[in-house]
Short mmCIF file of the C-alpha atoms (twelve columns), coordinates in Angstrom:
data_MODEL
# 
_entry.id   MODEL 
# 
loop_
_atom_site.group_PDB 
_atom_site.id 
_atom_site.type_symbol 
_atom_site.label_atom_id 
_atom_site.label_alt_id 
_atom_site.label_comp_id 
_atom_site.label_asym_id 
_atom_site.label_seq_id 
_atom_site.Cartn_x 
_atom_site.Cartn_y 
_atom_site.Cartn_z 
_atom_site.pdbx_PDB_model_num 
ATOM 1   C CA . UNK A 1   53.629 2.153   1.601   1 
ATOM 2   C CA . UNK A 2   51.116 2.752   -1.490  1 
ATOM 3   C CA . UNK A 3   48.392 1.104   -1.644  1 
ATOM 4   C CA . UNK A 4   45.402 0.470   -4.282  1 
ATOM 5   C CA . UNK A 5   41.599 1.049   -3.094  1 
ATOM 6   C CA . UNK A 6   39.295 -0.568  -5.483  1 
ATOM 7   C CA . UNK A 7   35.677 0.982   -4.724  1 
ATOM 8   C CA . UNK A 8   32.385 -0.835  -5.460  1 
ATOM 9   C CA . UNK A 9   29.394 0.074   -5.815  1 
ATOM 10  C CA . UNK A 10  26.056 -1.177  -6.662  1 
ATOM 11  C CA . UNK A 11  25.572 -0.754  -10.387 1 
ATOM 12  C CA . UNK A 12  21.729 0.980   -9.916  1 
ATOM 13  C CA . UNK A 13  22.747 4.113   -11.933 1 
ATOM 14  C CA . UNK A 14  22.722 6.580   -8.989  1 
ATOM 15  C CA . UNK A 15  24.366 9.916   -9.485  1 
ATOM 16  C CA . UNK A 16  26.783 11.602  -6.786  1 
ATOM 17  C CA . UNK A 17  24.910 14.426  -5.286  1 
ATOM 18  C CA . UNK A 18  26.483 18.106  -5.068  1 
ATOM 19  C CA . UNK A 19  26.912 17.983  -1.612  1 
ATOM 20  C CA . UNK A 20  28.489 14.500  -2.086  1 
ATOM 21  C CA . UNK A 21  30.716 15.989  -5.124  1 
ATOM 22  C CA . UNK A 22  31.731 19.050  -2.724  1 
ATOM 23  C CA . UNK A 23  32.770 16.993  0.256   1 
ATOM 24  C CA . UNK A 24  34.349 14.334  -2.220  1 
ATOM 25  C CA . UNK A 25  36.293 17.428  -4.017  1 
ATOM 26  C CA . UNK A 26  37.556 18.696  -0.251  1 
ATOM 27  C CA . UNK A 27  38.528 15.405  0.883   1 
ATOM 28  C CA . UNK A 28  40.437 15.007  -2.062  1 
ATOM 29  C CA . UNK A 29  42.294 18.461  -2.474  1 
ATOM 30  C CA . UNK A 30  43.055 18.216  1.792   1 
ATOM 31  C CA . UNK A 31  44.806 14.231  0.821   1 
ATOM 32  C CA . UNK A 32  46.508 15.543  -2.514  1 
ATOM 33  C CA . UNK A 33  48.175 18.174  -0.054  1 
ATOM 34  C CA . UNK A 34  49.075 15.834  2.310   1 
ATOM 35  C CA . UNK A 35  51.216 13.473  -0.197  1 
ATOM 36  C CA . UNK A 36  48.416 10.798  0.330   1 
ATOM 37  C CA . UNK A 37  47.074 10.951  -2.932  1 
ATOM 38  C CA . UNK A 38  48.856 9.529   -5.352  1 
ATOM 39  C CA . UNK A 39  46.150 8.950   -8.284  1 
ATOM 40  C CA . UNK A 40  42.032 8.827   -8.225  1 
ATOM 41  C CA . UNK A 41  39.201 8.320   -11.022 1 
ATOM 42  C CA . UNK A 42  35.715 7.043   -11.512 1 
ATOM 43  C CA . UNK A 43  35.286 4.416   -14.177 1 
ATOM 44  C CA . UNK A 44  32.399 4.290   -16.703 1 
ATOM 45  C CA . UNK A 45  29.331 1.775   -16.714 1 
ATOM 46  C CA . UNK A 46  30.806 -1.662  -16.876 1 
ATOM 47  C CA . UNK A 47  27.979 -1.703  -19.889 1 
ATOM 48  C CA . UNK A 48  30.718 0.039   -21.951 1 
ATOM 49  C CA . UNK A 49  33.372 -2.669  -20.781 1 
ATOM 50  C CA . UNK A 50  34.843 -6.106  -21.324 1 
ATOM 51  C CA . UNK A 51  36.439 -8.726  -19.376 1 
ATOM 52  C CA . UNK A 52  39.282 -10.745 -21.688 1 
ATOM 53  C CA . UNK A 53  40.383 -14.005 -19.737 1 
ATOM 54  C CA . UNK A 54  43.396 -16.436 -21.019 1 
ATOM 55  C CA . UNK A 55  42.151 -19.770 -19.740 1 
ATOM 56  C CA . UNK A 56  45.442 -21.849 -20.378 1 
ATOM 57  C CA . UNK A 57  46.138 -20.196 -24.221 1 
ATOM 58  C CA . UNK A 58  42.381 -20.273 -25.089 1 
ATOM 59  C CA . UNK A 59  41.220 -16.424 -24.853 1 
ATOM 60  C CA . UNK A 60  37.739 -15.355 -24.443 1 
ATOM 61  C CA . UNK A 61  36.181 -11.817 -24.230 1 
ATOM 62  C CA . UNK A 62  32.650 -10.963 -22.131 1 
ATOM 63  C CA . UNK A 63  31.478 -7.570  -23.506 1 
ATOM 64  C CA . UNK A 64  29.719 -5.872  -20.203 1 
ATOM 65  C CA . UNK A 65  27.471 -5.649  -18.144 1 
ATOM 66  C CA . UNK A 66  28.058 -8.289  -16.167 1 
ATOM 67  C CA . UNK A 67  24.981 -9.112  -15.103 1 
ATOM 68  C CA . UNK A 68  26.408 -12.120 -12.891 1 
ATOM 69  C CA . UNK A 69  28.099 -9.164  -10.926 1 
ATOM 70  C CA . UNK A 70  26.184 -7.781  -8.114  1 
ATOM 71  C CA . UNK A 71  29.018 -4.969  -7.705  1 
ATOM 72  C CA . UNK A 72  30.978 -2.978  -9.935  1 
ATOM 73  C CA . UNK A 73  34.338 -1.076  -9.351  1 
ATOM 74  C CA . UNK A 74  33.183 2.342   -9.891  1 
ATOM 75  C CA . UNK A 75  36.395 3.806   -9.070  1 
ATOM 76  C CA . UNK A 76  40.064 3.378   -7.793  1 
ATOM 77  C CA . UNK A 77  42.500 5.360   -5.316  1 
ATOM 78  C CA . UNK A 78  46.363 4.956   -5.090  1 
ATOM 79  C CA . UNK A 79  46.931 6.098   -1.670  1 
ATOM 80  C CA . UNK A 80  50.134 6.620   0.457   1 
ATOM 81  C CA . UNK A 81  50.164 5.797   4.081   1 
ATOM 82  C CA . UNK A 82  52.964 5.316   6.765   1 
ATOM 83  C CA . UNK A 83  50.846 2.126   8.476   1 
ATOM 84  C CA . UNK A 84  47.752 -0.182  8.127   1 
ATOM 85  C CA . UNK A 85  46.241 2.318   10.809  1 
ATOM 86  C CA . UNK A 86  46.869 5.194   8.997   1 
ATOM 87  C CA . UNK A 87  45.396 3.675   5.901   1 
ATOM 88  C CA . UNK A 88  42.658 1.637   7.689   1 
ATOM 89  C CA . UNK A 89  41.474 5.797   8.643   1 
ATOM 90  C CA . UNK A 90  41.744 7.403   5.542   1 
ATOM 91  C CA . UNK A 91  39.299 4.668   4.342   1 
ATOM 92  C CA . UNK A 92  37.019 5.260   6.443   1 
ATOM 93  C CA . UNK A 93  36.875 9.400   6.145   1 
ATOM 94  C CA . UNK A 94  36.333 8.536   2.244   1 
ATOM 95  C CA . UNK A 95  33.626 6.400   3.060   1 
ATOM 96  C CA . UNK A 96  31.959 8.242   5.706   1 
ATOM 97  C CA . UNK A 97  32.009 10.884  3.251   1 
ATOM 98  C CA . UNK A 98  29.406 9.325   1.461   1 
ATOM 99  C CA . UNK A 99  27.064 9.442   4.448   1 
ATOM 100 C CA . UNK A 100 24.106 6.937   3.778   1 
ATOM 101 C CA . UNK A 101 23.266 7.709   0.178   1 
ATOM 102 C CA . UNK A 102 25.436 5.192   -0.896  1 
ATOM 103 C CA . UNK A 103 26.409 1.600   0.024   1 
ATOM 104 C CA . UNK A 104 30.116 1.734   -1.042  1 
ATOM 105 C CA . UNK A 105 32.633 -0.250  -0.111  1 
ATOM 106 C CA . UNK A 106 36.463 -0.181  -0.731  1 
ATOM 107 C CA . UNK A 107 38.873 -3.170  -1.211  1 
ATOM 108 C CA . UNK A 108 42.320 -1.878  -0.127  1 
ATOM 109 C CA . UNK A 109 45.592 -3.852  -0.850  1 
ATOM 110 C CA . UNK A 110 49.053 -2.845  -0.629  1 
ATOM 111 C CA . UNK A 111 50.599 -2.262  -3.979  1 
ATOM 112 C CA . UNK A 112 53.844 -4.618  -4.418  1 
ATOM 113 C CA . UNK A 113 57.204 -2.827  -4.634  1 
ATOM 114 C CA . UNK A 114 58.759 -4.962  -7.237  1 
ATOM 115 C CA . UNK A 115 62.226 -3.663  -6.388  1 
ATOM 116 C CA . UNK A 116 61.566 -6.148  -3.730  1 
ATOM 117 C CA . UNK A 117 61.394 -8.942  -5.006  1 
ATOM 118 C CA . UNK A 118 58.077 -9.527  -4.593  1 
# 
């Protein structure tokens, strides 16, 4: 199963530290081995964003920030994983990761196989 974890953070400007970019570069180089995986990035501000919306044919475009957003996605996974368990752990070894520099937390939903049905 593949799944999609969305992380969000706290838009305050705070910088990864270099043990935090050491144990993040580990973590990820021990999961890419494994198959599990798939695809990671960080996303710029949300300041140099936009949000386009079709509201039943009438399209509208917010230029960022959002200031009505307490949390930003600062950052996606696509992870593979034979179980909710197995997922529900790797999760949590990203996020412990951070230790308690951050608060960080990750919305993780199974990606659709459109083959499916779905």
């Amino acid at each position: 199963m593949r799944f999609l974890s969305l992380v969000r953070v706290k838009e305050t400007g705070q910088r990864p530290s270099e043990k935090l970019m050491q144990d993040m570069g580990a973590l990820m180089q021990e999961m890419t081995a494994k198959g599990a995986l798939i695809d990671t990035a960080g996303l710029r501000a949300s300041s140099e964003g936009f949000r386009m919306r079709n509201n039943h044919g009438k399209f509208s475009r917010t230029d960022g920030p959002f200031t009505e957003t307490k949390e930003v996605v600062g950052g996606y996974a696509i992870l593979e994983a034979a179980s909710m368990d197995e997922i529900n752990a790797m999760t949590k070894r990203f996020l412990d990761v951070h230790g308690d520099e951050w608060d960080v937390e990750c919305e993780v939903r199974q990606i659709a196989d459109m083959s499916e049905g779905c």
